[in-house]
Amino acid sequence: MILKKHGTREIFDERSKRVVWVGYASFIWVTVFILFHIYWYYGGRFGLGDASDSIPPPPTTLSQWIYFYIVIIMFIAGTIVPLATIQFWGRFIPRKIILIACWLGCVILVLRGLAGMVDDLSRSLGLLPTGLTGLTYKQTTGDEHITTYTLWSSRAIDGYFFLGGILYGLAARFFQHKVRKK
């Protein structure tokens, strides 16, 4: 969506600038998300709190392996989709697929973030001692009583999921308007 070509410089309208900004912001979000997972895989602890058992064990059953590979596919798609909204090569992917993937990412991330927030809030207020998941802190972290650092780390992760959902939703919204205008 170029307004006009001025010499070798292209002048973009505001909508195109938003699509680009949100596309890159979503890509940066997913890059940080993936880098933290790699960091945690190699033993890093920052951002997880000081719980004794916050990293799940490697998959051993067929269902765990299936879940593992679905998550890997989601990581790959989550990395490609925001860039596909703004990069030239994204034009070779059907627009509907990009749009559906953006909205799907938005819904999954917002629901994951909100579910974590509600789960934590219901435990913290004593409304549901086992939260929405039905699991105690002991079952999820390995500790009967968790520290404030672990609580706030968990809240930060839930907020980060929610932020990712908002970014993917904005990417979908602006990309959708970009598609309609062409």
mmCIF file of N, CA and C in Angstrom, residues 35-92:
data_model
loop_
_atom_site.group_PDB
_atom_site.id
_atom_site.type_symbol
_atom_site.label_atom_id
_atom_site.label_comp_id
_atom_site.label_asym_id
_atom_site.label_seq_id
_atom_site.Cartn_x
_atom_site.Cartn_y
_atom_site.Cartn_z
ATOM 1 N N LEU A 35 13.809 -17.672 22.314
ATOM 2 C CA LEU A 35 15.123 -17.571 22.967
ATOM 3 C C LEU A 35 15.049 -17.929 24.452
ATOM 4 N N PHE A 36 13.977 -17.499 25.129
ATOM 5 C CA PHE A 36 13.817 -17.884 26.534
ATOM 6 C C PHE A 36 13.648 -19.393 26.672
ATOM 7 N N HIS A 37 12.913 -20.013 25.768
ATOM 8 C CA HIS A 37 12.745 -21.471 25.836
ATOM 9 C C HIS A 37 14.069 -22.198 25.608
ATOM 10 N N ILE A 38 14.874 -21.699 24.703
ATOM 11 C CA ILE A 38 16.202 -22.290 24.486
ATOM 12 C C ILE A 38 17.058 -22.100 25.731
ATOM 13 N N TYR A 39 17.033 -20.905 26.285
ATOM 14 C CA TYR A 39 17.773 -20.597 27.515
ATOM 15 C C TYR A 39 17.362 -21.536 28.651
ATOM 16 N N TRP A 40 16.050 -21.738 28.821
ATOM 17 C CA TRP A 40 15.560 -22.637 29.877
ATOM 18 C C TRP A 40 15.944 -24.080 29.583
ATOM 19 N N TYR A 41 15.897 -24.479 28.322
ATOM 20 C CA TYR A 41 16.265 -25.852 27.950
ATOM 21 C C TYR A 41 17.705 -26.154 28.372
ATOM 22 N N TYR A 42 18.573 -25.160 28.229
ATOM 23 C CA TYR A 42 19.979 -25.355 28.585
ATOM 24 C C TYR A 42 20.282 -25.023 30.046
ATOM 25 N N GLY A 43 19.242 -24.954 30.876
ATOM 26 C CA GLY A 43 19.449 -24.831 32.308
ATOM 27 C C GLY A 43 19.269 -23.455 32.903
ATOM 28 N N GLY A 44 18.958 -22.468 32.090
ATOM 29 C CA GLY A 44 18.732 -21.119 32.619
ATOM 30 C C GLY A 44 17.537 -21.092 33.565
ATOM 31 N N ARG A 45 17.584 -20.242 34.549
ATOM 32 C CA ARG A 45 16.510 -20.194 35.548
ATOM 33 C C ARG A 45 15.798 -18.847 35.603
ATOM 34 N N PHE A 46 16.410 -17.794 35.061
ATOM 35 C CA PHE A 46 15.792 -16.476 35.150
ATOM 36 C C PHE A 46 14.425 -16.489 34.471
ATOM 37 N N GLY A 47 13.437 -15.928 35.147
ATOM 38 C CA GLY A 47 12.087 -15.865 34.608
ATOM 39 C C GLY A 47 11.201 -17.012 35.034
ATOM 40 N N LEU A 48 11.783 -18.029 35.655
ATOM 41 C CA LEU A 48 10.991 -19.174 36.118
ATOM 42 C C LEU A 48 10.731 -19.117 37.622
ATOM 43 N N GLY A 49 11.347 -18.171 38.292
ATOM 44 C CA GLY A 49 11.246 -18.152 39.741
ATOM 45 C C GLY A 49 12.254 -19.121 40.324
ATOM 46 N N ASP A 50 12.078 -19.432 41.602
ATOM 47 C CA ASP A 50 13.025 -20.345 42.242
ATOM 48 C C ASP A 50 12.377 -21.655 42.663
ATOM 49 N N ALA A 51 11.307 -22.032 41.961
ATOM 50 C CA ALA A 51 10.639 -23.300 42.245
ATOM 51 C C ALA A 51 11.586 -24.452 41.941
ATOM 52 N N SER A 52 11.455 -25.520 42.682
ATOM 53 C CA SER A 52 12.380 -26.635 42.524
ATOM 54 C C SER A 52 12.104 -27.490 41.287
ATOM 55 N N ASP A 53 10.896 -27.443 40.742
ATOM 56 C CA ASP A 53 10.548 -28.325 39.632
ATOM 57 C C ASP A 53 9.676 -27.592 38.620
ATOM 58 N N SER A 54 10.198 -26.514 38.027
ATOM 59 C CA SER A 54 9.364 -25.704 37.134
ATOM 60 C C SER A 54 9.477 -26.107 35.667
ATOM 61 N N ILE A 55 10.469 -26.899 35.319
ATOM 62 C CA ILE A 55 10.638 -27.338 33.925
ATOM 63 C C ILE A 55 10.098 -28.755 33.788
ATOM 64 N N PRO A 56 9.152 -28.955 32.862
ATOM 65 C CA PRO A 56 8.589 -30.299 32.704
ATOM 66 C C PRO A 56 9.640 -31.284 32.194
ATOM 67 N N PRO A 57 9.470 -32.549 32.528
ATOM 68 C CA PRO A 57 10.425 -33.562 32.045
ATOM 69 C C PRO A 57 10.260 -33.780 30.543
ATOM 70 N N PRO A 58 11.263 -34.363 29.900
ATOM 71 C CA PRO A 58 11.144 -34.655 28.460
ATOM 72 C C PRO A 58 9.996 -35.627 28.189
ATOM 73 N N PRO A 59 9.427 -35.577 26.986
ATOM 74 C CA PRO A 59 8.311 -36.471 26.665
ATOM 75 C C PRO A 59 8.748 -37.938 26.669
ATOM 76 N N THR A 60 7.837 -38.786 27.136
ATOM 77 C CA THR A 60 8.120 -40.226 27.163
ATOM 78 C C THR A 60 7.001 -41.044 26.514
ATOM 79 N N THR A 61 5.778 -40.550 26.572
ATOM 80 C CA THR A 61 4.651 -41.296 25.991
ATOM 81 C C THR A 61 4.332 -40.756 24.595
ATOM 82 N N LEU A 62 3.566 -41.513 23.840
ATOM 83 C CA LEU A 62 3.181 -41.095 22.497
ATOM 84 C C LEU A 62 2.422 -39.772 22.530
ATOM 85 N N SER A 63 1.489 -39.620 23.449
ATOM 86 C CA SER A 63 0.715 -38.373 23.518
ATOM 87 C C SER A 63 1.611 -37.180 23.862
ATOM 88 N N GLN A 64 2.604 -37.393 24.724
ATOM 89 C CA GLN A 64 3.530 -36.311 25.055
ATOM 90 C C GLN A 64 4.386 -35.932 23.845
ATOM 91 N N TRP A 65 4.808 -36.928 23.070
ATOM 92 C CA TRP A 65 5.585 -36.644 21.869
ATOM 93 C C TRP A 65 4.749 -35.910 20.832
ATOM 94 N N ILE A 66 3.488 -36.292 20.678
ATOM 95 C CA ILE A 66 2.594 -35.612 19.741
ATOM 96 C C ILE A 66 2.438 -34.153 20.163
ATOM 97 N N TYR A 67 2.187 -33.933 21.455
ATOM 98 C CA TYR A 67 2.065 -32.572 21.987
ATOM 99 C C TYR A 67 3.356 -31.790 21.733
ATOM 100 N N PHE A 68 4.503 -32.411 21.974
ATOM 101 C CA PHE A 68 5.808 -31.781 21.766
ATOM 102 C C PHE A 68 5.951 -31.301 20.327
ATOM 103 N N TYR A 69 5.611 -32.151 19.367
ATOM 104 C CA TYR A 69 5.766 -31.773 17.964
ATOM 105 C C TYR A 69 4.735 -30.741 17.520
ATOM 106 N N ILE A 70 3.550 -30.770 18.093
ATOM 107 C CA ILE A 70 2.566 -29.723 17.805
ATOM 108 C C ILE A 70 3.100 -28.377 18.275
ATOM 109 N N VAL A 71 3.707 -28.353 19.456
ATOM 110 C CA VAL A 71 4.284 -27.111 19.981
ATOM 111 C C VAL A 71 5.424 -26.627 19.081
ATOM 112 N N ILE A 72 6.266 -27.537 18.605
ATOM 113 C CA ILE A 72 7.363 -27.163 17.697
ATOM 114 C C ILE A 72 6.799 -26.543 16.416
ATOM 115 N N ILE A 73 5.758 -27.145 15.870
ATOM 116 C CA ILE A 73 5.116 -26.611 14.662
ATOM 117 C C ILE A 73 4.539 -25.226 14.941
ATOM 118 N N MET A 74 3.949 -25.050 16.124
ATOM 119 C CA MET A 74 3.406 -23.738 16.492
ATOM 120 C C MET A 74 4.534 -22.703 16.624
ATOM 121 N N PHE A 75 5.679 -23.097 17.155
ATOM 122 C CA PHE A 75 6.831 -22.184 17.246
ATOM 123 C C PHE A 75 7.248 -21.743 15.839
ATOM 124 N N ILE A 76 7.341 -22.698 14.924
ATOM 125 C CA ILE A 76 7.772 -22.391 13.554
ATOM 126 C C ILE A 76 6.749 -21.480 12.868
ATOM 127 N N ALA A 77 5.485 -21.842 12.949
ATOM 128 C CA ALA A 77 4.431 -21.030 12.331
ATOM 129 C C ALA A 77 4.372 -19.651 12.972
ATOM 130 N N GLY A 78 4.508 -19.605 14.291
ATOM 131 C CA GLY A 78 4.467 -18.329 15.000
ATOM 132 C C GLY A 78 5.612 -17.413 14.623
ATOM 133 N N THR A 79 6.696 -17.973 14.127
ATOM 134 C CA THR A 79 7.831 -17.175 13.683
ATOM 135 C C THR A 79 7.628 -16.689 12.246
ATOM 136 N N ILE A 80 7.086 -17.549 11.414
ATOM 137 C CA ILE A 80 6.916 -17.226 9.997
ATOM 138 C C ILE A 80 5.756 -16.262 9.751
ATOM 139 N N VAL A 81 4.647 -16.474 10.430
ATOM 140 C CA VAL A 81 3.417 -15.728 10.135
ATOM 141 C C VAL A 81 3.567 -14.213 10.274
ATOM 142 N N PRO A 82 4.128 -13.678 11.373
ATOM 143 C CA PRO A 82 4.222 -12.214 11.443
ATOM 144 C C PRO A 82 5.086 -11.624 10.319
ATOM 145 N N LEU A 83 6.144 -12.342 9.966
ATOM 146 C CA LEU A 83 6.986 -11.846 8.875
ATOM 147 C C LEU A 83 6.276 -11.943 7.535
ATOM 148 N N ALA A 84 5.437 -12.966 7.371
ATOM 149 C CA ALA A 84 4.699 -13.131 6.114
ATOM 150 C C ALA A 84 3.733 -11.972 5.878
ATOM 151 N N THR A 85 3.314 -11.295 6.944
ATOM 152 C CA THR A 85 2.400 -10.156 6.778
ATOM 153 C C THR A 85 3.114 -8.937 6.208
ATOM 154 N N ILE A 86 4.450 -8.909 6.293
ATOM 155 C CA ILE A 86 5.174 -7.696 5.900
ATOM 156 C C ILE A 86 6.286 -7.912 4.881
ATOM 157 N N GLN A 87 6.729 -9.148 4.699
ATOM 158 C CA GLN A 87 7.833 -9.416 3.783
ATOM 159 C C GLN A 87 7.311 -9.758 2.389
ATOM 160 N N PHE A 88 8.142 -9.509 1.397
ATOM 161 C CA PHE A 88 7.769 -9.784 0.010
ATOM 162 C C PHE A 88 7.404 -11.247 -0.198
ATOM 163 N N TRP A 89 8.182 -12.169 0.386
ATOM 164 C CA TRP A 89 7.926 -13.592 0.182
ATOM 165 C C TRP A 89 6.577 -14.021 0.755
ATOM 166 N N GLY A 90 5.992 -13.225 1.653
ATOM 167 C CA GLY A 90 4.680 -13.536 2.210
ATOM 168 C C GLY A 90 3.575 -13.493 1.173
ATOM 169 N N ARG A 91 3.833 -12.833 0.058
ATOM 170 C CA ARG A 91 2.830 -12.755 -1.006
ATOM 171 C C ARG A 91 2.596 -14.105 -1.677
ATOM 172 N N PHE A 92 3.542 -15.026 -1.485
ATOM 173 C CA PHE A 92 3.411 -16.346 -2.094
ATOM 174 C C PHE A 92 2.596 -17.308 -1.228
#
